[in-house]
Amino acid sequence: MTVVTEDRGLERVRRYYACTESRLGYRYLMRGTRHHGWYEPGQSMWQFARAQRRMEDELGKRLALPVGAEALDAGCGSGDVARTLATRYRLKITGIDLLDFHLEQARRRITRAGLAGRISCQVGDYHHLPFTDHSFDGVYTMETLVHSADPARALAEFRRVLRPGGRLVMFEYSRTPETELSREANAALKAVCELCEMPTWLSMNHGDMERLLKQQGFADVWAEDATRRMLPMLHAFSILGRIPYLICRATGHATKLVNAMWGVEIYQHRNAFQYNIYVAHKSP
Ligand SMILES: C[S@@+](CC[C@H](N)C(=O)[O-])C[C@H]1O[C@@H](n2cnc3c(N)ncnc32)[C@H](O)[C@@H]1O
């Protein structure tokens, strides 16, 4: 595992989301939502918002909590997953995120949607949750544990705040072992994970997260490979990012467009990763 001190890692996460390319890309291309979409065969890869709502719905189905149950959104970003779960599934959501500027956006959207009574959010680090034991019926992550410098600690925190019988759902990436990839694929994955500060993606081979969940005391650990469901969106990003990325690469500035690099390089080397849905329980 890459050794990253937590504070340095968190500062680098902030730097990634605060850079101009991330701010513009997430704002204008993704409308503030920072996760991939879910595509059934034949659905247009360009309808990002619809696909993202479907992805949030898939998370809600896996969480499968009754109306009024309380869930923690760890790494909530702009709160889009929380809004879908609060409206479609009528859950009570607490969001936590490292970045104040993501939370400002989340609070504006939650208020505008009239959901302030059902969703609250606060600044915090999911490695050190500011909640007492047994606070939630469910905990979920959507594309955020990749940023963790210490996934074992984050999972221990998720388990601590879950009530007995509570459910953990995570939509997260894993990697193909280094020995099974070409030199180019390894280099591309390493560059993207380092520039976007995603040490857990870089270090977790397929199957490692399931083992870690069991080591941390979770029961009924189950994983599903959902890569083919999100791949159309990555394909769209690879088309949009291709020309700017190639220009930057030719002029020696490839690292300035990290999101374009992600779209182009990771789509090209798509055998290097899996997009997984993990479900686990805290034993009653
Ligand atoms: C790719 S975004 C996903 C946001 C949101 N889950 C969504 O699906 O739109 C990852 C988010 O995780 C947050 N994050 C990263 N590390 C974190 C940590 N240690 N504690 C809390 N939030 C974190 C980032 O600030 C960012 O908002």
PDB file of C-alpha atoms and ligand atoms in Angstrom:
ATOM      1  CA  MET A   1       0.000   0.000   0.000  1.00  0.00           C
ATOM      2  CA  THR A   2       1.200   3.528  -0.799  1.00  0.00           C
ATOM      3  CA  VAL A   3       2.217   5.246   2.403  1.00  0.00           C
ATOM      4  CA  VAL A   4       0.577   8.658   2.638  1.00  0.00           C
ATOM      5  CA  THR A   5       0.368  10.526   5.912  1.00  0.00           C
ATOM      6  CA  GLU A   6      -3.284  11.375   6.474  1.00  0.00           C
ATOM      7  CA  ASP A   7      -2.888  15.163   6.636  1.00  0.00           C
ATOM      8  CA  ARG A   8      -0.742  15.343   3.538  1.00  0.00           C
ATOM      9  CA  GLY A   9      -3.212  13.070   1.757  1.00  0.00           C
ATOM     10  CA  LEU A  10      -6.197  15.215   2.747  1.00  0.00           C
ATOM     11  CA  GLU A  11      -4.454  18.374   1.547  1.00  0.00           C
ATOM     12  CA  ARG A  12      -3.796  16.712  -1.800  1.00  0.00           C
ATOM     13  CA  VAL A  13      -7.479  15.689  -2.082  1.00  0.00           C
ATOM     14  CA  ARG A  14      -8.395  19.325  -1.512  1.00  0.00           C
ATOM     15  CA  ARG A  15      -5.871  20.452  -4.132  1.00  0.00           C
ATOM     16  CA  TYR A  16      -7.296  18.030  -6.714  1.00  0.00           C
ATOM     17  CA  TYR A  17     -10.901  19.247  -6.269  1.00  0.00           C
ATOM     18  CA  ALA A  18      -9.850  22.914  -6.011  1.00  0.00           C
ATOM     19  CA  CYS A  19      -7.844  22.987  -9.268  1.00  0.00           C
ATOM     20  CA  THR A  20      -9.396  24.939 -12.141  1.00  0.00           C
ATOM     21  CA  GLU A  21      -9.913  21.907 -14.387  1.00  0.00           C
ATOM     22  CA  SER A  22     -11.812  20.041 -11.638  1.00  0.00           C
ATOM     23  CA  ARG A  23     -13.940  23.054 -10.733  1.00  0.00           C
ATOM     24  CA  LEU A  24     -14.905  23.775 -14.359  1.00  0.00           C
ATOM     25  CA  GLY A  25     -15.351  20.125 -15.352  1.00  0.00           C
ATOM     26  CA  TYR A  26     -17.493  19.166 -12.385  1.00  0.00           C
ATOM     27  CA  ARG A  27     -19.512  22.365 -12.665  1.00  0.00           C
ATOM     28  CA  TYR A  28     -20.270  22.525 -16.383  1.00  0.00           C
ATOM     29  CA  LEU A  29     -19.976  18.907 -17.515  1.00  0.00           C
ATOM     30  CA  MET A  30     -21.264  17.113 -14.403  1.00  0.00           C
ATOM     31  CA  ARG A  31     -23.449  19.927 -12.977  1.00  0.00           C
ATOM     32  CA  GLY A  32     -21.764  19.485  -9.611  1.00  0.00           C
ATOM     33  CA  THR A  33     -22.337  15.726  -9.315  1.00  0.00           C
ATOM     34  CA  ARG A  34     -19.079  13.863  -8.786  1.00  0.00           C
ATOM     35  CA  HIS A  35     -19.878  10.269  -9.630  1.00  0.00           C
ATOM     36  CA  HIS A  36     -20.422   8.154 -12.722  1.00  0.00           C
ATOM     37  CA  GLY A  37     -23.757   7.179 -14.245  1.00  0.00           C
ATOM     38  CA  TRP A  38     -25.514   3.807 -14.577  1.00  0.00           C
ATOM     39  CA  TYR A  39     -26.322   2.672 -18.137  1.00  0.00           C
ATOM     40  CA  GLU A  40     -28.547  -0.135 -19.315  1.00  0.00           C
ATOM     41  CA  PRO A  41     -27.780  -1.474 -22.819  1.00  0.00           C
ATOM     42  CA  GLY A  42     -28.808   1.002 -25.536  1.00  0.00           C
ATOM     43  CA  GLN A  43     -28.996   4.100 -23.303  1.00  0.00           C
ATOM     44  CA  SER A  44     -27.248   7.223 -24.607  1.00  0.00           C
ATOM     45  CA  MET A  45     -23.825   7.809 -23.067  1.00  0.00           C
ATOM     46  CA  TRP A  46     -24.387  11.599 -23.316  1.00  0.00           C
ATOM     47  CA  GLN A  47     -27.331  11.830 -20.918  1.00  0.00           C
ATOM     48  CA  PHE A  48     -25.131  12.260 -17.871  1.00  0.00           C
ATOM     49  CA  ALA A  49     -27.671  13.588 -15.363  1.00  0.00           C
ATOM     50  CA  ARG A  50     -30.205  10.821 -16.039  1.00  0.00           C
ATOM     51  CA  ALA A  51     -27.485   8.180 -15.752  1.00  0.00           C
ATOM     52  CA  GLN A  52     -26.239   9.699 -12.486  1.00  0.00           C
ATOM     53  CA  ARG A  53     -29.759   9.633 -10.984  1.00  0.00           C
ATOM     54  CA  ARG A  54     -29.984   5.947 -12.006  1.00  0.00           C
ATOM     55  CA  MET A  55     -26.654   5.266 -10.255  1.00  0.00           C
ATOM     56  CA  GLU A  56     -27.991   6.923  -7.089  1.00  0.00           C
ATOM     57  CA  ASP A  57     -31.134   4.832  -7.381  1.00  0.00           C
ATOM     58  CA  GLU A  58     -29.019   1.656  -7.624  1.00  0.00           C
ATOM     59  CA  LEU A  59     -27.334   2.648  -4.375  1.00  0.00           C
ATOM     60  CA  GLY A  60     -30.721   3.198  -2.742  1.00  0.00           C
ATOM     61  CA  LYS A  61     -31.869  -0.268  -3.849  1.00  0.00           C
ATOM     62  CA  ARG A  62     -28.735  -1.912  -2.389  1.00  0.00           C
ATOM     63  CA  LEU A  63     -29.074   0.019   0.880  1.00  0.00           C
ATOM     64  CA  ALA A  64     -32.662  -1.253   1.117  1.00  0.00           C
ATOM     65  CA  LEU A  65     -33.553   0.627   4.305  1.00  0.00           C
ATOM     66  CA  PRO A  66     -37.109   1.282   5.499  1.00  0.00           C
ATOM     67  CA  VAL A  67     -38.721   4.729   5.285  1.00  0.00           C
ATOM     68  CA  GLY A  68     -37.405   7.033   8.009  1.00  0.00           C
ATOM     69  CA  ALA A  69     -34.173   5.057   8.589  1.00  0.00           C
ATOM     70  CA  GLU A  70     -31.000   7.055   9.249  1.00  0.00           C
ATOM     71  CA  ALA A  71     -27.993   6.795   6.935  1.00  0.00           C
ATOM     72  CA  LEU A  72     -24.539   8.352   6.787  1.00  0.00           C
ATOM     73  CA  ASP A  73     -23.250   9.585   3.406  1.00  0.00           C
ATOM     74  CA  ALA A  74     -19.466   9.468   3.850  1.00  0.00           C
ATOM     75  CA  GLY A  75     -17.859  11.852   1.339  1.00  0.00           C
ATOM     76  CA  CYS A  76     -21.198  13.382   0.330  1.00  0.00           C
ATOM     77  CA  GLY A  77     -19.825  16.029  -2.075  1.00  0.00           C
ATOM     78  CA  SER A  78     -22.676  18.205  -3.340  1.00  0.00           C
ATOM     79  CA  GLY A  79     -25.258  15.923  -1.760  1.00  0.00           C
ATOM     80  CA  ASP A  80     -26.832  14.495  -4.916  1.00  0.00           C
ATOM     81  CA  VAL A  81     -26.913  10.926  -3.642  1.00  0.00           C
ATOM     82  CA  ALA A  82     -28.348  12.169  -0.349  1.00  0.00           C
ATOM     83  CA  ARG A  83     -31.103  14.088  -2.189  1.00  0.00           C
ATOM     84  CA  THR A  84     -32.129  11.055  -4.213  1.00  0.00           C
ATOM     85  CA  LEU A  85     -32.188   8.818  -1.133  1.00  0.00           C
ATOM     86  CA  ALA A  86     -34.144  11.386   0.876  1.00  0.00           C
ATOM     87  CA  THR A  87     -36.769  11.874  -1.843  1.00  0.00           C
ATOM     88  CA  ARG A  88     -37.148   8.426  -3.478  1.00  0.00           C
ATOM     89  CA  TYR A  89     -36.463   6.293  -0.405  1.00  0.00           C
ATOM     90  CA  ARG A  90     -37.551   8.788   2.273  1.00  0.00           C
ATOM     91  CA  LEU A  91     -34.410   8.244   4.360  1.00  0.00           C
ATOM     92  CA  LYS A  92     -32.921  10.676   6.855  1.00  0.00           C
ATOM     93  CA  ILE A  93     -29.373  11.430   5.700  1.00  0.00           C
ATOM     94  CA  THR A  94     -26.344  12.894   7.442  1.00  0.00           C
ATOM     95  CA  GLY A  95     -23.588  13.866   5.016  1.00  0.00           C
ATOM     96  CA  ILE A  96     -19.954  14.432   5.850  1.00  0.00           C
ATOM     97  CA  ASP A  97     -17.283  15.788   3.533  1.00  0.00           C
ATOM     98  CA  LEU A  98     -13.767  17.103   3.779  1.00  0.00           C
ATOM     99  CA  LEU A  99     -14.344  20.151   1.624  1.00  0.00           C
ATOM    100  CA  ASP A 100     -16.247  23.264   2.678  1.00  0.00           C
ATOM    101  CA  PHE A 101     -16.844  24.349  -0.942  1.00  0.00           C
ATOM    102  CA  HIS A 102     -18.557  21.041  -1.766  1.00  0.00           C
ATOM    103  CA  LEU A 103     -20.728  21.380   1.334  1.00  0.00           C
ATOM    104  CA  GLU A 104     -21.744  24.966   0.500  1.00  0.00           C
ATOM    105  CA  GLN A 105     -23.059  23.658  -2.820  1.00  0.00           C
ATOM    106  CA  ALA A 106     -24.751  20.733  -1.025  1.00  0.00           C
ATOM    107  CA  ARG A 107     -26.528  23.020   1.454  1.00  0.00           C
ATOM    108  CA  ARG A 108     -27.790  25.316  -1.337  1.00  0.00           C
ATOM    109  CA  ARG A 109     -29.190  22.355  -3.281  1.00  0.00           C
ATOM    110  CA  ILE A 110     -30.733  20.725  -0.217  1.00  0.00           C
ATOM    111  CA  THR A 111     -32.463  23.961   0.783  1.00  0.00           C
ATOM    112  CA  ARG A 112     -33.663  24.598  -2.788  1.00  0.00           C
ATOM    113  CA  ALA A 113     -35.139  21.078  -2.880  1.00  0.00           C
ATOM    114  CA  GLY A 114     -36.942  21.679   0.434  1.00  0.00           C
ATOM    115  CA  LEU A 115     -35.062  18.794   2.045  1.00  0.00           C
ATOM    116  CA  ALA A 116     -33.393  20.598   4.962  1.00  0.00           C
ATOM    117  CA  GLY A 117     -35.538  18.614   7.404  1.00  0.00           C
ATOM    118  CA  ARG A 118     -34.324  15.298   6.018  1.00  0.00           C
ATOM    119  CA  ILE A 119     -30.654  15.962   5.120  1.00  0.00           C
ATOM    120  CA  SER A 120     -27.954  17.640   7.176  1.00  0.00           C
ATOM    121  CA  CYS A 121     -24.283  17.872   6.293  1.00  0.00           C
ATOM    122  CA  GLN A 122     -21.086  18.911   7.967  1.00  0.00           C
ATOM    123  CA  VAL A 123     -17.358  19.167   7.396  1.00  0.00           C
ATOM    124  CA  GLY A 124     -15.426  16.124   8.580  1.00  0.00           C
ATOM    125  CA  ASP A 125     -13.038  13.326   7.740  1.00  0.00           C
ATOM    126  CA  TYR A 126     -14.482   9.826   7.455  1.00  0.00           C
ATOM    127  CA  HIS A 127     -11.353   8.403   9.116  1.00  0.00           C
ATOM    128  CA  HIS A 128     -12.449  10.182  12.331  1.00  0.00           C
ATOM    129  CA  LEU A 129     -16.239  10.345  12.391  1.00  0.00           C
ATOM    130  CA  PRO A 130     -17.756  12.864  14.835  1.00  0.00           C
ATOM    131  CA  PHE A 131     -20.662  10.554  15.764  1.00  0.00           C
ATOM    132  CA  THR A 132     -21.288   8.268  18.697  1.00  0.00           C
ATOM    133  CA  ASP A 133     -21.343   4.481  18.324  1.00  0.00           C
ATOM    134  CA  HIS A 134     -24.489   2.918  16.815  1.00  0.00           C
ATOM    135  CA  SER A 135     -25.794   6.189  15.301  1.00  0.00           C
ATOM    136  CA  PHE A 136     -26.939   4.936  11.869  1.00  0.00           C
ATOM    137  CA  ASP A 137     -28.995   2.159  10.235  1.00  0.00           C
ATOM    138  CA  GLY A 138     -26.900   2.470   7.087  1.00  0.00           C
ATOM    139  CA  VAL A 139     -23.595   3.911   5.870  1.00  0.00           C
ATOM    140  CA  TYR A 140     -22.708   4.407   2.211  1.00  0.00           C
ATOM    141  CA  THR A 141     -19.920   5.767   0.030  1.00  0.00           C
ATOM    142  CA  MET A 142     -20.126   6.807  -3.598  1.00  0.00           C
ATOM    143  CA  GLU A 143     -16.693   7.038  -5.280  1.00  0.00           C
ATOM    144  CA  THR A 144     -14.852   8.474  -2.294  1.00  0.00           C
ATOM    145  CA  LEU A 145     -13.033   5.669  -0.467  1.00  0.00           C
ATOM    146  CA  VAL A 146     -10.550   5.735  -3.380  1.00  0.00           C
ATOM    147  CA  HIS A 147      -9.155   8.883  -1.708  1.00  0.00           C
ATOM    148  CA  SER A 148      -8.548   7.200   1.643  1.00  0.00           C
ATOM    149  CA  ALA A 149      -5.022   7.042   3.024  1.00  0.00           C
ATOM    150  CA  ASP A 150      -6.138   4.350   5.490  1.00  0.00           C
ATOM    151  CA  PRO A 151      -9.174   2.332   4.292  1.00  0.00           C
ATOM    152  CA  ALA A 152      -8.981  -0.047   7.287  1.00  0.00           C
ATOM    153  CA  ARG A 153      -9.468   2.883   9.632  1.00  0.00           C
ATOM    154  CA  ALA A 154     -12.360   4.283   7.545  1.00  0.00           C
ATOM    155  CA  LEU A 155     -14.114   0.873   7.565  1.00  0.00           C
ATOM    156  CA  ALA A 156     -13.600   0.558  11.325  1.00  0.00           C
ATOM    157  CA  GLU A 157     -15.264   3.945  11.730  1.00  0.00           C
ATOM    158  CA  PHE A 158     -18.189   2.953   9.466  1.00  0.00           C
ATOM    159  CA  ARG A 159     -18.680  -0.206  11.540  1.00  0.00           C
ATOM    160  CA  ARG A 160     -18.468   1.694  14.817  1.00  0.00           C
ATOM    161  CA  VAL A 161     -21.233   4.161  13.888  1.00  0.00           C
ATOM    162  CA  LEU A 162     -23.535   1.464  12.437  1.00  0.00           C
ATOM    163  CA  ARG A 163     -26.235  -0.010  14.638  1.00  0.00           C
ATOM    164  CA  PRO A 164     -26.102  -3.811  15.065  1.00  0.00           C
ATOM    165  CA  GLY A 165     -27.670  -5.301  11.915  1.00  0.00           C
ATOM    166  CA  GLY A 166     -26.899  -2.072   9.996  1.00  0.00           C
ATOM    167  CA  ARG A 167     -25.891  -2.109   6.350  1.00  0.00           C
ATOM    168  CA  LEU A 168     -22.822  -0.736   4.521  1.00  0.00           C
ATOM    169  CA  VAL A 169     -22.959  -0.087   0.762  1.00  0.00           C
ATOM    170  CA  MET A 170     -19.983   1.214  -1.206  1.00  0.00           C
ATOM    171  CA  PHE A 171     -19.638   2.024  -4.919  1.00  0.00           C
ATOM    172  CA  GLU A 172     -15.847   2.018  -5.348  1.00  0.00           C
ATOM    173  CA  TYR A 173     -12.999   1.081  -7.708  1.00  0.00           C
ATOM    174  CA  SER A 174     -10.388  -1.663  -7.498  1.00  0.00           C
ATOM    175  CA  ARG A 175      -7.407  -2.383  -9.717  1.00  0.00           C
ATOM    176  CA  THR A 176      -6.105  -5.293 -11.764  1.00  0.00           C
ATOM    177  CA  PRO A 177      -2.861  -6.644 -10.225  1.00  0.00           C
ATOM    178  CA  GLU A 178       0.269  -4.941 -11.551  1.00  0.00           C
ATOM    179  CA  THR A 179       1.659  -8.262 -12.853  1.00  0.00           C
ATOM    180  CA  GLU A 180      -1.348  -8.729 -15.176  1.00  0.00           C
ATOM    181  CA  LEU A 181      -1.074  -5.322 -16.865  1.00  0.00           C
ATOM    182  CA  SER A 182       1.149  -3.834 -19.561  1.00  0.00           C
ATOM    183  CA  ARG A 183       3.780  -1.254 -18.628  1.00  0.00           C
ATOM    184  CA  GLU A 184       1.601   1.453 -20.249  1.00  0.00           C
ATOM    185  CA  ALA A 185      -1.525   0.459 -18.319  1.00  0.00           C
ATOM    186  CA  ASN A 186       0.377   0.399 -15.013  1.00  0.00           C
ATOM    187  CA  ALA A 187       1.905   3.809 -15.753  1.00  0.00           C
ATOM    188  CA  ALA A 188      -1.491   5.309 -16.696  1.00  0.00           C
ATOM    189  CA  LEU A 189      -3.220   4.015 -13.557  1.00  0.00           C
ATOM    190  CA  LYS A 190      -0.354   5.175 -11.323  1.00  0.00           C
ATOM    191  CA  ALA A 191      -0.321   8.663 -12.882  1.00  0.00           C
ATOM    192  CA  VAL A 192      -4.095   9.153 -12.568  1.00  0.00           C
ATOM    193  CA  CYS A 193      -4.281   7.779  -9.005  1.00  0.00           C
ATOM    194  CA  GLU A 194      -1.343   9.884  -7.846  1.00  0.00           C
ATOM    195  CA  LEU A 195      -2.511  13.107  -9.497  1.00  0.00           C
ATOM    196  CA  CYS A 196      -6.071  12.703  -8.184  1.00  0.00           C
ATOM    197  CA  GLU A 197      -4.850  11.468  -4.776  1.00  0.00           C
ATOM    198  CA  MET A 198      -6.494   8.033  -4.893  1.00  0.00           C
ATOM    199  CA  PRO A 199      -4.091   5.761  -2.946  1.00  0.00           C
ATOM    200  CA  THR A 200      -6.759   3.186  -2.144  1.00  0.00           C
ATOM    201  CA  TRP A 201      -7.630   2.650  -5.815  1.00  0.00           C
ATOM    202  CA  LEU A 202      -3.924   2.271  -6.674  1.00  0.00           C
ATOM    203  CA  SER A 203      -3.266  -0.216  -3.897  1.00  0.00           C
ATOM    204  CA  MET A 204      -6.429  -2.370  -3.752  1.00  0.00           C
ATOM    205  CA  ASN A 205      -6.462  -5.332  -6.149  1.00  0.00           C
ATOM    206  CA  HIS A 206      -9.807  -6.918  -7.066  1.00  0.00           C
ATOM    207  CA  GLY A 207     -10.931  -8.919  -4.029  1.00  0.00           C
ATOM    208  CA  ASP A 208      -8.859  -6.948  -1.480  1.00  0.00           C
ATOM    209  CA  MET A 209     -11.784  -4.828  -0.283  1.00  0.00           C
ATOM    210  CA  GLU A 210     -13.900  -7.903   0.432  1.00  0.00           C
ATOM    211  CA  ARG A 211     -11.040  -9.324   2.546  1.00  0.00           C
ATOM    212  CA  LEU A 212     -10.601  -6.018   4.367  1.00  0.00           C
ATOM    213  CA  LEU A 213     -14.327  -5.812   5.123  1.00  0.00           C
ATOM    214  CA  LYS A 214     -14.224  -9.288   6.684  1.00  0.00           C
ATOM    215  CA  GLN A 215     -11.057  -8.421   8.645  1.00  0.00           C
ATOM    216  CA  GLN A 216     -12.856  -5.368  10.010  1.00  0.00           C
ATOM    217  CA  GLY A 217     -15.632  -7.593  11.328  1.00  0.00           C
ATOM    218  CA  PHE A 218     -18.315  -7.097   8.654  1.00  0.00           C
ATOM    219  CA  ALA A 219     -20.597 -10.043   7.874  1.00  0.00           C
ATOM    220  CA  ASP A 220     -22.406 -11.170   4.673  1.00  0.00           C
ATOM    221  CA  VAL A 221     -19.812  -9.416   2.503  1.00  0.00           C
ATOM    222  CA  TRP A 222     -20.943  -9.379  -1.101  1.00  0.00           C
ATOM    223  CA  ALA A 223     -19.449  -7.698  -4.200  1.00  0.00           C
ATOM    224  CA  GLU A 224     -20.718  -7.086  -7.722  1.00  0.00           C
ATOM    225  CA  ASP A 225     -18.672  -5.943 -10.716  1.00  0.00           C
ATOM    226  CA  ALA A 226     -20.690  -3.051 -12.219  1.00  0.00           C
ATOM    227  CA  THR A 227     -17.963  -1.786 -14.598  1.00  0.00           C
ATOM    228  CA  ARG A 228     -20.026  -2.289 -17.741  1.00  0.00           C
ATOM    229  CA  ARG A 229     -22.789  -0.121 -16.269  1.00  0.00           C
ATOM    230  CA  MET A 230     -20.566   2.971 -15.848  1.00  0.00           C
ATOM    231  CA  LEU A 231     -18.247   2.475 -18.830  1.00  0.00           C
ATOM    232  CA  PRO A 232     -20.378   4.481 -21.334  1.00  0.00           C
ATOM    233  CA  MET A 233     -19.805   7.646 -19.270  1.00  0.00           C
ATOM    234  CA  LEU A 234     -16.051   7.051 -19.163  1.00  0.00           C
ATOM    235  CA  HIS A 235     -16.206   6.514 -22.936  1.00  0.00           C
ATOM    236  CA  ALA A 236     -17.926   9.897 -23.312  1.00  0.00           C
ATOM    237  CA  PHE A 237     -15.214  11.541 -21.159  1.00  0.00           C
ATOM    238  CA  SER A 238     -12.512   9.934 -23.293  1.00  0.00           C
ATOM    239  CA  ILE A 239     -14.071  11.465 -26.434  1.00  0.00           C
ATOM    240  CA  LEU A 240     -14.467  14.933 -24.862  1.00  0.00           C
ATOM    241  CA  GLY A 241     -10.993  14.930 -23.291  1.00  0.00           C
ATOM    242  CA  ARG A 242      -9.054  13.490 -26.204  1.00  0.00           C
ATOM    243  CA  ILE A 243      -8.034  16.621 -28.137  1.00  0.00           C
ATOM    244  CA  PRO A 244      -7.256  18.865 -25.103  1.00  0.00           C
ATOM    245  CA  TYR A 245      -5.324  16.005 -23.480  1.00  0.00           C
ATOM    246  CA  LEU A 246      -3.319  15.190 -26.621  1.00  0.00           C
ATOM    247  CA  ILE A 247      -2.413  18.874 -27.060  1.00  0.00           C
ATOM    248  CA  CYS A 248      -1.291  19.124 -23.438  1.00  0.00           C
ATOM    249  CA  ARG A 249       0.660  15.891 -23.694  1.00  0.00           C
ATOM    250  CA  ALA A 250       2.405  17.039 -26.880  1.00  0.00           C
ATOM    251  CA  THR A 251       3.437  20.299 -25.178  1.00  0.00           C
ATOM    252  CA  GLY A 252       4.617  18.554 -21.998  1.00  0.00           C
ATOM    253  CA  HIS A 253       1.674  19.684 -19.851  1.00  0.00           C
ATOM    254  CA  ALA A 254      -0.348  16.463 -19.602  1.00  0.00           C
ATOM    255  CA  THR A 255      -0.514  16.647 -15.811  1.00  0.00           C
ATOM    256  CA  LYS A 256      -2.379  19.968 -16.016  1.00  0.00           C
ATOM    257  CA  LEU A 257      -5.495  18.187 -17.332  1.00  0.00           C
ATOM    258  CA  VAL A 258      -5.811  15.326 -14.862  1.00  0.00           C
ATOM    259  CA  ASN A 259      -9.501  14.680 -15.490  1.00  0.00           C
ATOM    260  CA  ALA A 260      -9.010  14.592 -19.259  1.00  0.00           C
ATOM    261  CA  MET A 261      -6.064  12.257 -18.651  1.00  0.00           C
ATOM    262  CA  TRP A 262      -8.357  10.048 -16.530  1.00  0.00           C
ATOM    263  CA  GLY A 263     -10.999   9.868 -19.267  1.00  0.00           C
ATOM    264  CA  VAL A 264      -8.577   9.137 -22.094  1.00  0.00           C
ATOM    265  CA  GLU A 265      -5.996   6.904 -20.376  1.00  0.00           C
ATOM    266  CA  ILE A 266      -8.291   4.906 -18.086  1.00  0.00           C
ATOM    267  CA  TYR A 267     -10.818   4.268 -20.877  1.00  0.00           C
ATOM    268  CA  GLN A 268      -7.967   3.126 -23.127  1.00  0.00           C
ATOM    269  CA  HIS A 269      -6.643   0.853 -20.350  1.00  0.00           C
ATOM    270  CA  ARG A 270     -10.055  -0.212 -19.075  1.00  0.00           C
ATOM    271  CA  ASN A 271      -8.767  -3.696 -18.292  1.00  0.00           C
ATOM    272  CA  ALA A 272      -6.832  -2.001 -15.431  1.00  0.00           C
ATOM    273  CA  PHE A 273      -9.846  -1.437 -13.172  1.00  0.00           C
ATOM    274  CA  GLN A 274     -13.228  -2.603 -11.941  1.00  0.00           C
ATOM    275  CA  TYR A 275     -16.123  -0.527 -10.644  1.00  0.00           C
ATOM    276  CA  ASN A 276     -17.564  -2.462  -7.706  1.00  0.00           C
ATOM    277  CA  ILE A 277     -20.627  -2.445  -5.534  1.00  0.00           C
ATOM    278  CA  TYR A 278     -19.880  -3.773  -2.057  1.00  0.00           C
ATOM    279  CA  VAL A 279     -22.598  -4.669   0.431  1.00  0.00           C
ATOM    280  CA  ALA A 280     -21.910  -5.804   4.013  1.00  0.00           C
ATOM    281  CA  HIS A 281     -23.602  -5.953   7.425  1.00  0.00           C
ATOM    282  CA  LYS A 282     -22.670  -5.291  10.983  1.00  0.00           C
ATOM    283  CA  SER A 283     -23.698  -8.463  12.812  1.00  0.00           C
ATOM    284  CA  PRO A 284     -26.750  -8.034  15.091  1.00  0.00           C
TER     285      PRO A 284
HETATM  286  C1  LIG B   1     -15.733  11.824  -6.298  1.00  0.00           C
HETATM  287  S1  LIG B   1     -16.394  12.812  -5.023  1.00  0.00           S
HETATM  288  C2  LIG B   1     -17.939  12.002  -4.737  1.00  0.00           C
HETATM  289  C3  LIG B   1     -18.918  12.897  -4.036  1.00  0.00           C
HETATM  290  C4  LIG B   1     -20.296  12.297  -3.825  1.00  0.00           C
HETATM  291  N1  LIG B   1     -20.223  11.050  -3.084  1.00  0.00           N
HETATM  292  C5  LIG B   1     -20.962  12.064  -5.154  1.00  0.00           C
HETATM  293  O1  LIG B   1     -21.182  10.890  -5.474  1.00  0.00           O
HETATM  294  O2  LIG B   1     -21.279  13.028  -5.874  1.00  0.00           O
HETATM  295  C6  LIG B   1     -15.469  12.342  -3.588  1.00  0.00           C
HETATM  296  C7  LIG B   1     -15.805  13.190  -2.372  1.00  0.00           C
HETATM  297  O3  LIG B   1     -15.188  12.606  -1.225  1.00  0.00           O
HETATM  298  C8  LIG B   1     -14.709  13.646  -0.395  1.00  0.00           C
HETATM  299  N2  LIG B   1     -13.653  13.088   0.474  1.00  0.00           N
HETATM  300  C9  LIG B   1     -12.441  12.617   0.115  1.00  0.00           C
HETATM  301  N3  LIG B   1     -11.769  12.170   1.187  1.00  0.00           N
HETATM  302  C10 LIG B   1     -12.579  12.364   2.259  1.00  0.00           C
HETATM  303  C11 LIG B   1     -12.456  12.100   3.656  1.00  0.00           C
HETATM  304  N4  LIG B   1     -11.341  11.564   4.171  1.00  0.00           N
HETATM  305  N5  LIG B   1     -13.495  12.412   4.471  1.00  0.00           N
HETATM  306  C12 LIG B   1     -14.627  12.971   3.962  1.00  0.00           C
HETATM  307  N6  LIG B   1     -14.791  13.243   2.643  1.00  0.00           N
HETATM  308  C13 LIG B   1     -13.795  12.937   1.804  1.00  0.00           C
HETATM  309  C14 LIG B   1     -14.229  14.699  -1.385  1.00  0.00           C
HETATM  310  O4  LIG B   1     -14.126  15.960  -0.770  1.00  0.00           O
HETATM  311  C15 LIG B   1     -15.316  14.627  -2.453  1.00  0.00           C
HETATM  312  O5  LIG B   1     -16.368  15.500  -2.181  1.00  0.00           O
END
